[in-house]
Amino acid sequence: MSESLFINSVYKANLTDMYKLLVSSKINIHECHDSRGMNALHIGSLNGNLSVVKFLLMYSRKVYKSPDMVKDWNNEKSEEGFIPAHFAAYRGYIEILKELINAGADLYARNNQGLSLMHVAAQGDQALVLVYLKNLGLDPFSLDNKNSFPLHWAAYMGCETSTAVLLAWGCDTEGQDDDGHTPLHLATIAGNSRIIRNLLIKGAKRSVKDKKEQRPVDIAIRENNKNLIHLLKEVKVIDECCLKPPLRKPQPSYLSLTSFIVLFCIGTLVNLVLRTDHKNYTTYAYGAIIFFSDLFFVLLLSKDPGYLKAKPEKDLLKLYTNYENYLVCPDCQVYRPARSRHCQSCDKCVEKFDHHCPWVNNCIGAKNLGLFFTFINLVWLSLMFTIALNIYAMIEHMESNIISMPNEVDMAFSIIFIVIAFIFAIPLTLLLIVHYKNFINNRTTNERFSKSGNESKVSSYTVSFENKRMGCWRNFIDMCCNMTKHNRINEEKPTNQSVESSYYEVMERLKLVGED
Ligand SMILES: [Zn+2]
Ligand SMILES: [Zn+2]
C-alpha cells in the first residue's frame, strides 16, 4: 500500500510526500514499482523531473550506503527492458541523463529490442543527447536486434534533426535492416520529404529493394504521395536537363561554368572584331563593359561568398546546448546566424545566402552579393550593346576596321548575334528585375522563394530575423555592402532544467537522515 502511494507521489513529482512516505513507512525505495515494472528512477526520468531523480539518488546513497545497490537500481530494467537512462535520452533530459550516468548507468544498456541509448536518442530527435553520447565514446553506427542503425529509427520516426546529425557523422545510407529497409524506405513510410531530401543529398540510392522487392518509390506510389513519387522516381537522362535537376550527392561540375566562359568569349571576340570602328566611340564603351564584365566574373569566381567557419571553442555539444536545434548546422558545426543557410552544392553554410550560381560555380552570399549584382548588370549591358551595335551595323552598313566581308555575310552575322543576345537577355532581364526588387526590399532570393516567407520562426533555416525596414535606398546599400547584421528573434535556447525550491527543503531534511 505504502509502495503504491510512494509511486503515486513520484508520478506527481511531490518531493515532500515522497520524503514523508519514505521516512514514516520505512519502505524500501528499490522495491517500489508501477504496473509496468518501472521503478521510481524510471518514472522520474520519463517525466523529466530533475529534482525527483536527484532526490531519489541521494536518498538511496544516504540510506542504503551501498554504491552497488544504487548502481543496480539505476540499471534495473522495465518490462520492455529499458533502464532509466533510456527514458532520459529519449526525452532529451540531458541533466537527468548526466545524473544517471554519474550514478553508474550502463552506457551500453540495451532494451528487449536491442535499442541502445543512441537508438532512443535518435528516436526522440535529441541532437544534444546524441552528441553527448558520442563524446562519451558511444557508437552511432550500432545495430539493434533487427539490424537497424539509429539512422533507421530517426528516418522512421520522422526525426529531422537526429537524421541530419547522424548523416553529418557519415552514417551509412545503404544499410538494410532485417526487412531489407534502408533509411530511405523508412523515411518514405514516415512520409517525411525533408528527411528524404537530406538522405538523397547524402548519397542514398533510389534503386535499393527491400525483402518484398519494393523500392522507396513503390511505397510512395502505394501511398499515392505525389510529392514523394517525384523525389524518389528513378532519374532519367531527360531529368538532368530540367531547370531543377534531381537531388543527389553534389559533385563538382564545371559544365555550366565552361559553357558560359566559351559562349561569352566567342560572342565578345567576334563582336569586337566585326564591330570595332575607330571612328565610333561607342565601340570603346562596348570594349570597356566587356573588360569590366570579365573582371567582375574573375572576382566572383574567386571570392569567398561568406562561408561560416567552425570555431574550435564552440563544438557541437556547446552549440546544441546553447541554441535551438534548427539554428545549428551539424555538417559545418556552426551556429547559423540570421539569413544564413547550408548550400548543398558547396556543402558549406553561407552567411546571407542568396543562391548557388552554377554559371560562376560559386555561392552568392553576404560577401559577394554586391559583386554579383554589378556583374549581372554589366552582362545585361553588354547584351544590350551587342543588340544595339548589330542593329546599327545593319542599318548603316558599318564596316569593320579589322576584317571586311561581303554585305550578306555581315548581315547574317548581325542577325545571329541579335537572336543569341535576345535569347540570353530575356532570362537575364527577369533575373535583374528579381534582384532589383530583392535589393529594394532587403531580401535575398532564398528568402523571396522560401515557402514560409519572412515571418515564420522555425520552418525555414534562414528566416526569423528582425528585418529592419530602412527605406529603399538604404536597403539597397545594405544588400550591396552587407552593412547590417540582422539578429534572430528568440535565438537563445530556453534555460536548462533546474531543480525546484522544494528539492532544497527536502535535501536539508535528508541531511539529518544521513546523520541518524
Ligand atoms: Zn552547413
Ligand atoms: Zn553554393
Coordinates of C-alpha atoms and ligand atoms in Angstrom, one line a residue:
M1 CA 0.0 0.0 0.0
S2 CA 2.7 2.5 1.0
E3 CA 4.7 1.4 -2.1
S4 CA 1.9 2.4 -4.4
L5 CA 1.3 5.7 -2.5
F6 CA 5.0 6.4 -2.9
I7 CA 5.0 5.6 -6.7
N8 CA 2.0 7.9 -7.0
S9 CA 3.9 10.7 -5.3
V10 CA 6.8 10.1 -7.7
Y11 CA 4.4 10.4 -10.7
K12 CA 3.1 13.6 -9.2
A13 CA 6.7 14.7 -8.5
N14 CA 5.7 15.7 -5.0
L15 CA 9.0 15.7 -3.2
T16 CA 7.6 16.4 0.3
D17 CA 5.1 13.5 0.1
M18 CA 7.8 11.2 -1.2
Y19 CA 10.1 12.1 1.6
K20 CA 7.3 11.7 4.3
L21 CA 6.3 8.3 3.0
L22 CA 9.9 7.1 2.8
V23 CA 10.6 8.2 6.4
S24 CA 7.3 7.2 8.0
S25 CA 6.6 3.8 6.5
K26 CA 10.3 2.7 6.1
I27 CA 9.6 1.3 2.7
N28 CA 12.5 0.0 0.6
I29 CA 12.8 2.6 -2.2
H30 CA 14.4 -0.1 -4.5
E31 CA 11.4 -2.3 -4.2
C32 CA 8.7 0.1 -5.4
H33 CA 7.4 -0.4 -9.0
D34 CA 4.4 0.6 -11.0
S35 CA 2.2 -1.7 -13.0
R36 CA 4.7 -1.7 -16.0
G37 CA 7.6 -2.7 -13.8
M38 CA 9.1 0.7 -13.7
N39 CA 10.9 1.8 -10.6
A40 CA 10.9 5.4 -9.2
L41 CA 14.0 6.4 -11.2
H42 CA 12.3 5.3 -14.4
I43 CA 9.3 7.4 -13.6
G44 CA 11.4 10.4 -12.6
S45 CA 13.5 10.2 -15.8
L46 CA 10.5 9.7 -18.0
N47 CA 8.7 12.7 -16.6
G48 CA 11.8 14.8 -16.8
N49 CA 11.8 15.8 -13.1
L50 CA 15.4 16.6 -12.2
S51 CA 14.6 17.3 -8.6
V52 CA 13.0 13.8 -8.2
V53 CA 15.9 12.0 -9.8
K54 CA 18.5 13.9 -7.8
F55 CA 16.5 13.3 -4.6
L56 CA 16.0 9.6 -5.3
L57 CA 19.7 9.0 -6.0
M58 CA 20.7 11.0 -2.9
Y59 CA 18.2 9.2 -0.7
S60 CA 19.4 5.8 -1.9
R61 CA 23.1 6.7 -1.3
K62 CA 22.4 8.1 2.1
V63 CA 20.1 5.4 3.5
Y64 CA 21.5 2.3 2.0
K65 CA 25.1 3.4 1.9
S66 CA 25.9 0.9 -0.9
P67 CA 27.1 2.3 -4.3
D68 CA 26.5 -1.1 -5.9
M69 CA 22.9 -1.1 -4.7
V70 CA 22.4 2.4 -6.3
K71 CA 24.0 1.2 -9.5
D72 CA 21.9 -1.9 -9.7
W73 CA 18.7 0.1 -9.1
N74 CA 19.9 2.6 -11.7
N75 CA 20.3 -0.2 -14.2
E76 CA 17.2 -2.1 -13.4
K77 CA 15.2 -2.8 -16.5
S78 CA 11.5 -2.2 -17.0
E79 CA 9.2 -4.9 -18.6
E80 CA 10.4 -3.7 -22.1
G81 CA 14.0 -3.8 -20.9
F82 CA 14.5 0.0 -20.6
I83 CA 16.8 1.4 -17.9
P84 CA 16.0 4.9 -16.6
A85 CA 18.8 6.4 -18.8
H86 CA 16.9 5.2 -21.9
F87 CA 14.0 7.5 -21.0
A88 CA 16.1 10.5 -20.2
A89 CA 17.9 10.0 -23.6
Y90 CA 14.7 9.6 -25.5
R91 CA 13.1 12.7 -24.0
G92 CA 16.3 14.8 -24.2
Y93 CA 16.6 15.4 -20.5
I94 CA 20.4 15.9 -20.6
E95 CA 20.8 17.0 -16.9
I96 CA 19.0 13.9 -15.7
L97 CA 21.0 11.7 -18.1
K98 CA 24.2 13.2 -16.7
E99 CA 23.0 12.4 -13.1
L100 CA 22.1 8.8 -14.0
I101 CA 25.4 8.3 -15.8
N102 CA 27.3 9.7 -12.9
A103 CA 25.4 7.3 -10.7
G104 CA 26.7 4.3 -12.8
A105 CA 24.0 3.9 -15.5
D106 CA 25.3 1.4 -18.1
L107 CA 26.2 3.3 -21.2
Y108 CA 25.9 0.1 -23.3
A109 CA 22.5 -1.0 -21.9
R110 CA 20.1 -2.4 -24.4
N111 CA 16.3 -3.0 -24.1
N112 CA 14.5 -6.1 -25.2
Q113 CA 14.6 -5.0 -28.9
G114 CA 18.4 -4.3 -28.6
L115 CA 17.9 -0.5 -28.6
S116 CA 20.9 1.4 -27.2
L117 CA 20.9 4.9 -25.7
M118 CA 21.9 6.2 -29.2
H119 CA 18.9 4.5 -30.8
V120 CA 16.4 6.0 -28.4
A121 CA 18.1 9.5 -28.6
A122 CA 17.7 9.2 -32.4
Q123 CA 14.0 8.1 -32.0
G124 CA 13.4 11.1 -29.8
D125 CA 15.1 13.6 -32.2
Q126 CA 17.5 14.6 -29.4
A127 CA 20.6 16.1 -31.1
L128 CA 22.2 17.3 -27.9
V129 CA 21.9 13.8 -26.3
L130 CA 23.3 12.1 -29.5
V131 CA 26.4 14.5 -29.4
Y132 CA 26.8 14.0 -25.7
L133 CA 26.7 10.2 -26.0
K134 CA 29.1 10.2 -29.0
N135 CA 31.5 12.3 -26.9
L136 CA 31.3 9.6 -24.2
G137 CA 32.5 7.1 -26.8
L138 CA 29.2 5.5 -27.9
D139 CA 28.9 4.2 -31.4
P140 CA 26.4 6.0 -33.6
F141 CA 26.6 3.0 -36.0
S142 CA 25.4 0.4 -33.5
L143 CA 22.7 -2.1 -34.6
D144 CA 19.6 -3.3 -32.7
N145 CA 18.2 -6.8 -32.8
K146 CA 16.6 -6.1 -36.2
N147 CA 19.9 -4.7 -37.6
S148 CA 18.6 -1.2 -37.6
F149 CA 21.0 1.7 -37.1
P150 CA 20.0 4.8 -35.1
L151 CA 19.6 6.4 -38.5
H152 CA 16.9 3.9 -39.5
W153 CA 15.0 4.8 -36.4
A154 CA 15.5 8.6 -36.9
A155 CA 14.2 8.2 -40.5
Y156 CA 11.3 6.0 -39.5
M157 CA 10.2 8.3 -36.7
G158 CA 10.4 11.4 -39.0
C159 CA 13.2 13.0 -36.8
E160 CA 14.8 15.6 -39.0
T161 CA 17.4 16.9 -36.6
S162 CA 18.7 13.5 -35.5
T163 CA 18.8 12.4 -39.1
A164 CA 20.9 15.4 -40.0
V165 CA 23.3 14.8 -37.1
L166 CA 23.7 11.1 -37.9
L167 CA 24.2 11.8 -41.6
A168 CA 26.8 14.5 -40.8
W169 CA 28.7 11.8 -38.9
G170 CA 28.7 9.7 -42.1
C171 CA 26.2 7.1 -41.1
D172 CA 25.5 4.5 -43.8
T173 CA 22.6 5.4 -46.0
E174 CA 22.7 2.0 -47.7
G175 CA 22.3 -0.2 -44.5
Q176 CA 19.3 -2.6 -44.7
D177 CA 17.5 -3.9 -41.6
D178 CA 16.0 -7.4 -41.4
D179 CA 13.1 -6.4 -43.6
G180 CA 15.6 -5.0 -46.2
H181 CA 14.6 -1.4 -45.5
T182 CA 17.1 1.3 -45.9
P183 CA 16.7 4.7 -44.1
L184 CA 15.2 5.9 -47.4
H185 CA 12.4 3.2 -47.3
L186 CA 11.7 4.2 -43.7
A187 CA 11.6 7.9 -44.4
T188 CA 9.1 7.2 -47.2
I189 CA 6.9 5.1 -44.9
A190 CA 7.1 8.1 -42.5
G191 CA 6.2 10.4 -45.4
N192 CA 8.9 13.0 -44.5
S193 CA 10.1 14.8 -47.6
R194 CA 12.7 16.8 -45.8
I195 CA 14.4 13.6 -44.5
I196 CA 14.2 12.1 -48.0
R197 CA 15.8 15.1 -49.5
N198 CA 18.6 15.0 -46.9
L199 CA 19.2 11.3 -47.5
L200 CA 19.3 11.7 -51.3
I201 CA 21.8 14.6 -51.0
K202 CA 24.0 12.4 -48.8
G203 CA 24.0 9.7 -51.4
A204 CA 21.1 7.4 -50.6
K205 CA 20.3 5.2 -53.6
R206 CA 16.7 5.2 -55.0
S207 CA 17.0 1.7 -56.6
V208 CA 17.6 -0.4 -53.4
K209 CA 14.8 -3.0 -52.9
D210 CA 13.5 -4.4 -49.6
K211 CA 12.6 -8.0 -48.9
K212 CA 9.3 -7.5 -50.6
E213 CA 11.1 -6.3 -53.8
Q214 CA 9.9 -2.7 -53.1
R215 CA 11.9 0.4 -53.9
P216 CA 11.2 3.5 -51.8
V217 CA 9.2 4.9 -54.8
D218 CA 7.0 1.8 -54.8
I219 CA 6.0 2.7 -51.2
A220 CA 5.3 6.3 -52.3
I221 CA 3.1 5.0 -55.2
R222 CA 1.2 2.7 -52.9
E223 CA 0.6 5.7 -50.6
N224 CA -0.3 7.8 -53.6
N225 CA 2.1 10.6 -52.4
K226 CA 2.8 12.6 -55.5
N227 CA 5.5 14.8 -53.8
L228 CA 7.5 11.8 -52.7
I229 CA 7.0 9.9 -56.0
H230 CA 8.5 13.0 -57.8
L231 CA 11.5 12.9 -55.4
L232 CA 12.1 9.2 -55.5
K233 CA 11.4 8.2 -59.1
E234 CA 14.4 6.8 -61.0
V235 CA 16.5 9.5 -62.6
K236 CA 16.3 9.6 -66.4
V237 CA 18.6 11.5 -68.8
I238 CA 15.8 13.9 -69.6
D239 CA 15.5 14.8 -65.9
E240 CA 19.1 16.0 -65.9
C241 CA 18.2 18.7 -68.5
C242 CA 15.4 20.2 -66.3
L243 CA 15.8 23.5 -64.7
K244 CA 15.8 21.8 -61.3
P245 CA 17.9 18.6 -61.6
P246 CA 17.1 15.6 -59.4
L247 CA 18.5 15.6 -55.9
R248 CA 21.8 13.6 -55.4
K249 CA 25.1 13.9 -53.7
P250 CA 26.7 17.1 -55.0
Q251 CA 29.6 16.5 -57.4
P252 CA 31.8 19.3 -58.7
S253 CA 30.5 20.3 -62.1
Y254 CA 32.2 22.8 -64.3
L255 CA 29.9 22.3 -67.3
S256 CA 27.8 25.5 -66.8
L257 CA 30.9 27.5 -66.0
T258 CA 32.8 26.3 -69.0
S259 CA 29.9 26.8 -71.4
F260 CA 29.4 30.3 -70.0
I261 CA 33.0 31.2 -70.5
V262 CA 33.2 29.8 -74.0
L263 CA 29.9 31.5 -75.2
F264 CA 30.8 34.8 -73.6
C265 CA 34.4 34.8 -75.0
I266 CA 33.3 33.8 -78.6
G267 CA 30.5 36.3 -78.6
T268 CA 32.5 39.2 -77.4
L269 CA 35.6 38.4 -79.5
V270 CA 33.6 38.1 -82.7
N271 CA 31.6 41.2 -81.9
L272 CA 34.8 43.2 -81.2
V273 CA 36.5 42.0 -84.3
L274 CA 33.5 42.7 -86.6
R275 CA 32.1 45.9 -85.0
T276 CA 35.3 47.8 -83.9
D277 CA 35.2 51.1 -85.6
H278 CA 37.9 53.5 -84.6
K279 CA 35.8 56.5 -85.6
N280 CA 32.9 55.3 -83.5
Y281 CA 33.5 55.8 -79.8
T282 CA 30.5 53.6 -78.8
T283 CA 32.7 50.6 -79.6
Y284 CA 35.2 51.8 -77.0
A285 CA 32.4 51.9 -74.4
Y286 CA 31.4 48.4 -75.5
G287 CA 35.0 47.2 -75.0
A288 CA 35.1 48.8 -71.5
I289 CA 31.9 47.0 -70.5
I290 CA 33.3 43.7 -71.7
F291 CA 36.5 44.3 -69.8
F292 CA 34.7 45.1 -66.5
S293 CA 32.3 42.1 -67.0
D294 CA 35.3 39.8 -67.3
L295 CA 37.0 41.5 -64.3
F296 CA 33.9 41.0 -62.1
F297 CA 33.5 37.5 -63.4
V298 CA 37.0 36.6 -62.2
L299 CA 36.4 38.3 -58.9
L300 CA 33.1 36.3 -58.4
L301 CA 34.9 33.0 -59.2
S302 CA 37.5 33.5 -56.5
K303 CA 35.6 35.5 -53.8
D304 CA 34.5 33.7 -50.6
P305 CA 30.7 34.3 -50.6
G306 CA 30.7 34.4 -46.7
Y307 CA 31.2 30.7 -45.7
L308 CA 30.6 30.3 -42.0
K309 CA 33.7 28.9 -40.3
A310 CA 33.6 26.5 -37.3
K311 CA 35.2 27.8 -34.1
P312 CA 37.2 25.3 -32.1
E313 CA 35.8 26.7 -28.8
K314 CA 32.3 26.1 -30.0
D315 CA 31.9 22.4 -30.6
L316 CA 28.7 20.7 -31.5
L317 CA 27.9 19.9 -27.8
K318 CA 28.1 23.6 -26.9
L319 CA 26.2 24.7 -30.0
Y320 CA 23.3 22.3 -29.2
T321 CA 23.4 23.3 -25.6
N322 CA 23.1 27.0 -26.3
Y323 CA 20.9 27.1 -29.4
E324 CA 17.7 25.6 -30.7
N325 CA 18.4 22.6 -33.0
Y326 CA 17.4 24.3 -36.2
L327 CA 20.0 27.0 -35.6
V328 CA 22.9 24.6 -35.7
C329 CA 24.4 23.0 -38.8
P330 CA 25.8 19.6 -37.9
D331 CA 27.7 19.4 -41.2
C332 CA 29.6 22.6 -40.7
Q333 CA 29.5 22.6 -36.9
V334 CA 28.4 26.2 -36.8
Y335 CA 25.6 28.3 -35.4
R336 CA 23.6 29.7 -38.3
P337 CA 23.1 33.4 -37.9
A338 CA 20.0 35.0 -39.3
R339 CA 19.6 34.7 -43.1
S340 CA 22.3 32.0 -43.5
R341 CA 21.8 28.6 -45.0
H342 CA 23.7 25.4 -45.8
C343 CA 24.4 25.3 -49.6
Q344 CA 24.0 21.7 -50.8
S345 CA 26.3 22.3 -53.8
C346 CA 29.2 23.8 -51.8
D347 CA 28.4 21.7 -48.7
K348 CA 29.0 24.7 -46.5
C349 CA 26.9 27.2 -44.7
V350 CA 26.8 30.7 -46.3
E351 CA 26.0 33.9 -44.5
K352 CA 23.1 35.8 -46.0
F353 CA 22.6 33.0 -48.6
D354 CA 21.1 34.2 -51.8
H355 CA 21.5 31.3 -54.2
H356 CA 24.1 29.0 -55.6
C357 CA 25.1 30.2 -59.1
P358 CA 26.2 27.3 -61.4
W359 CA 27.4 29.9 -64.1
V360 CA 30.1 31.3 -61.8
N361 CA 30.3 28.0 -59.9
N362 CA 30.1 29.8 -56.6
C363 CA 27.6 30.6 -53.9
I364 CA 26.1 34.1 -53.8
G365 CA 26.0 35.4 -50.2
A366 CA 26.9 38.2 -47.8
K367 CA 30.4 38.9 -49.2
N368 CA 29.8 38.7 -53.0
L369 CA 26.1 39.8 -53.4
G370 CA 27.2 43.3 -54.4
L371 CA 29.7 41.9 -56.9
F372 CA 27.1 39.5 -58.4
F373 CA 24.6 42.3 -58.8
T374 CA 27.2 44.5 -60.6
F375 CA 28.2 41.6 -62.7
I376 CA 24.7 40.7 -64.0
N377 CA 24.1 44.4 -64.7
L378 CA 27.3 44.5 -66.8
V379 CA 26.4 41.3 -68.6
W380 CA 23.0 42.7 -69.3
L381 CA 24.5 46.0 -70.6
S382 CA 26.9 44.1 -72.9
L383 CA 24.0 42.1 -74.3
M384 CA 22.1 45.4 -75.0
F385 CA 25.2 46.8 -76.6
T386 CA 25.5 43.7 -78.8
I387 CA 21.9 44.1 -79.9
A388 CA 22.2 47.9 -80.5
L389 CA 25.6 47.7 -82.3
N390 CA 24.4 45.0 -84.6
I391 CA 21.1 46.8 -85.4
Y392 CA 23.2 49.9 -86.1
A393 CA 25.6 47.9 -88.3
M394 CA 22.7 46.5 -90.3
I395 CA 21.2 49.9 -90.9
E396 CA 24.4 51.9 -91.5
H397 CA 26.3 49.1 -93.3
M398 CA 29.1 49.6 -90.8
E399 CA 32.4 48.2 -91.9
S400 CA 34.9 46.6 -89.5
N401 CA 38.4 48.1 -89.3
I402 CA 39.8 44.6 -88.6
I403 CA 38.2 42.4 -91.3
S404 CA 36.0 43.0 -94.2
M405 CA 33.4 40.7 -95.6
P406 CA 30.5 40.7 -98.1
N407 CA 27.4 42.6 -97.1
E408 CA 25.2 39.5 -97.0
V409 CA 27.6 37.6 -94.7
D410 CA 27.9 40.6 -92.4
M411 CA 24.1 40.9 -92.3
A412 CA 23.7 37.2 -91.4
F413 CA 26.2 37.6 -88.6
S414 CA 24.3 40.6 -87.3
I415 CA 21.0 38.7 -87.2
I416 CA 22.6 35.7 -85.5
F417 CA 24.1 38.0 -82.8
I418 CA 20.9 39.8 -82.2
V419 CA 19.0 36.5 -81.9
I420 CA 21.5 35.0 -79.5
A421 CA 21.7 38.1 -77.4
F422 CA 17.9 38.2 -77.2
I423 CA 17.8 34.6 -76.0
F424 CA 20.2 35.4 -73.2
A425 CA 18.8 38.8 -72.5
I426 CA 15.3 37.6 -71.6
P427 CA 16.1 35.4 -68.6
L428 CA 18.8 37.8 -67.5
T429 CA 16.3 40.7 -67.5
L430 CA 14.0 38.6 -65.3
L431 CA 16.9 37.9 -63.0
L432 CA 17.8 41.6 -62.9
I433 CA 14.2 42.5 -62.1
V434 CA 14.1 39.9 -59.3
H435 CA 17.4 41.3 -57.9
Y436 CA 16.4 44.9 -58.1
K437 CA 13.2 44.0 -56.2
N438 CA 15.1 42.0 -53.7
F439 CA 17.7 44.8 -53.1
I440 CA 15.0 47.4 -52.6
N441 CA 13.2 45.2 -50.1
N442 CA 16.3 43.9 -48.4
R443 CA 15.5 40.3 -49.2
T444 CA 17.6 37.5 -50.6
T445 CA 16.4 35.3 -53.4
N446 CA 16.3 32.4 -51.0
E447 CA 14.0 34.4 -48.6
R448 CA 11.9 35.5 -51.6
F449 CA 11.2 32.0 -52.7
S450 CA 11.2 30.4 -49.2
K451 CA 7.7 28.9 -48.7
S452 CA 7.3 30.3 -45.3
G453 CA 8.1 33.9 -46.0
N454 CA 9.9 36.2 -43.6
E455 CA 7.6 35.9 -40.7
S456 CA 8.0 32.2 -39.7
K457 CA 10.2 31.3 -36.9
V458 CA 11.1 27.7 -37.3
S459 CA 10.0 26.3 -40.7
S460 CA 13.0 27.8 -42.6
Y461 CA 16.6 27.9 -41.6
T462 CA 17.0 31.3 -43.0
V463 CA 14.2 33.4 -41.5
S464 CA 13.1 34.5 -38.1
F465 CA 15.2 37.7 -38.1
E466 CA 14.4 41.2 -37.3
N467 CA 14.0 42.7 -40.8
K468 CA 14.8 46.3 -40.3
R469 CA 12.8 48.4 -42.7
M470 CA 15.2 51.1 -43.7
G471 CA 13.8 52.6 -46.9
C472 CA 14.6 51.5 -50.4
W473 CA 17.9 53.3 -50.8
R474 CA 19.4 52.1 -47.5
N475 CA 18.1 48.6 -48.2
F476 CA 19.9 48.7 -51.5
I477 CA 23.2 49.8 -50.0
D478 CA 22.8 47.3 -47.2
M479 CA 22.4 44.5 -49.7
C480 CA 25.3 45.6 -51.8
C481 CA 27.8 46.2 -48.9
N482 CA 26.4 43.8 -46.3
M483 CA 26.4 46.6 -43.7
T484 CA 23.7 45.5 -41.2
K485 CA 23.8 42.3 -39.1
H486 CA 20.3 41.0 -38.7
N487 CA 19.6 39.4 -35.3
R488 CA 17.4 36.4 -34.9
I489 CA 14.2 36.5 -32.9
N490 CA 14.5 34.3 -29.8
E491 CA 17.7 32.8 -30.8
E492 CA 18.7 31.6 -27.3
K493 CA 17.5 28.2 -26.2
P494 CA 15.1 28.1 -23.2
T495 CA 17.1 27.6 -20.0
N496 CA 18.1 24.1 -19.0
Q497 CA 16.3 22.0 -16.5
S498 CA 16.8 23.1 -12.9
V499 CA 15.7 21.8 -9.5
E500 CA 12.7 23.1 -7.7
S501 CA 12.7 25.0 -4.4
S502 CA 11.1 22.1 -2.6
Y503 CA 14.1 20.0 -3.6
Y504 CA 16.4 22.1 -1.3
E505 CA 14.0 21.8 1.6
V506 CA 13.8 18.1 1.3
M507 CA 17.5 17.7 0.9
E508 CA 18.1 19.7 4.1
R509 CA 15.9 17.2 5.9
L510 CA 17.7 14.3 4.1
K511 CA 21.0 15.5 5.5
L512 CA 19.6 14.9 9.0
V513 CA 18.5 11.3 8.0
G514 CA 22.1 10.6 7.0
E515 CA 23.3 11.6 10.4
D516 CA 20.9 9.3 12.2
Ligands
ZN1 ZN 26.3 24.0 -43.0
ZN2 ZN 26.9 27.0 -53.0

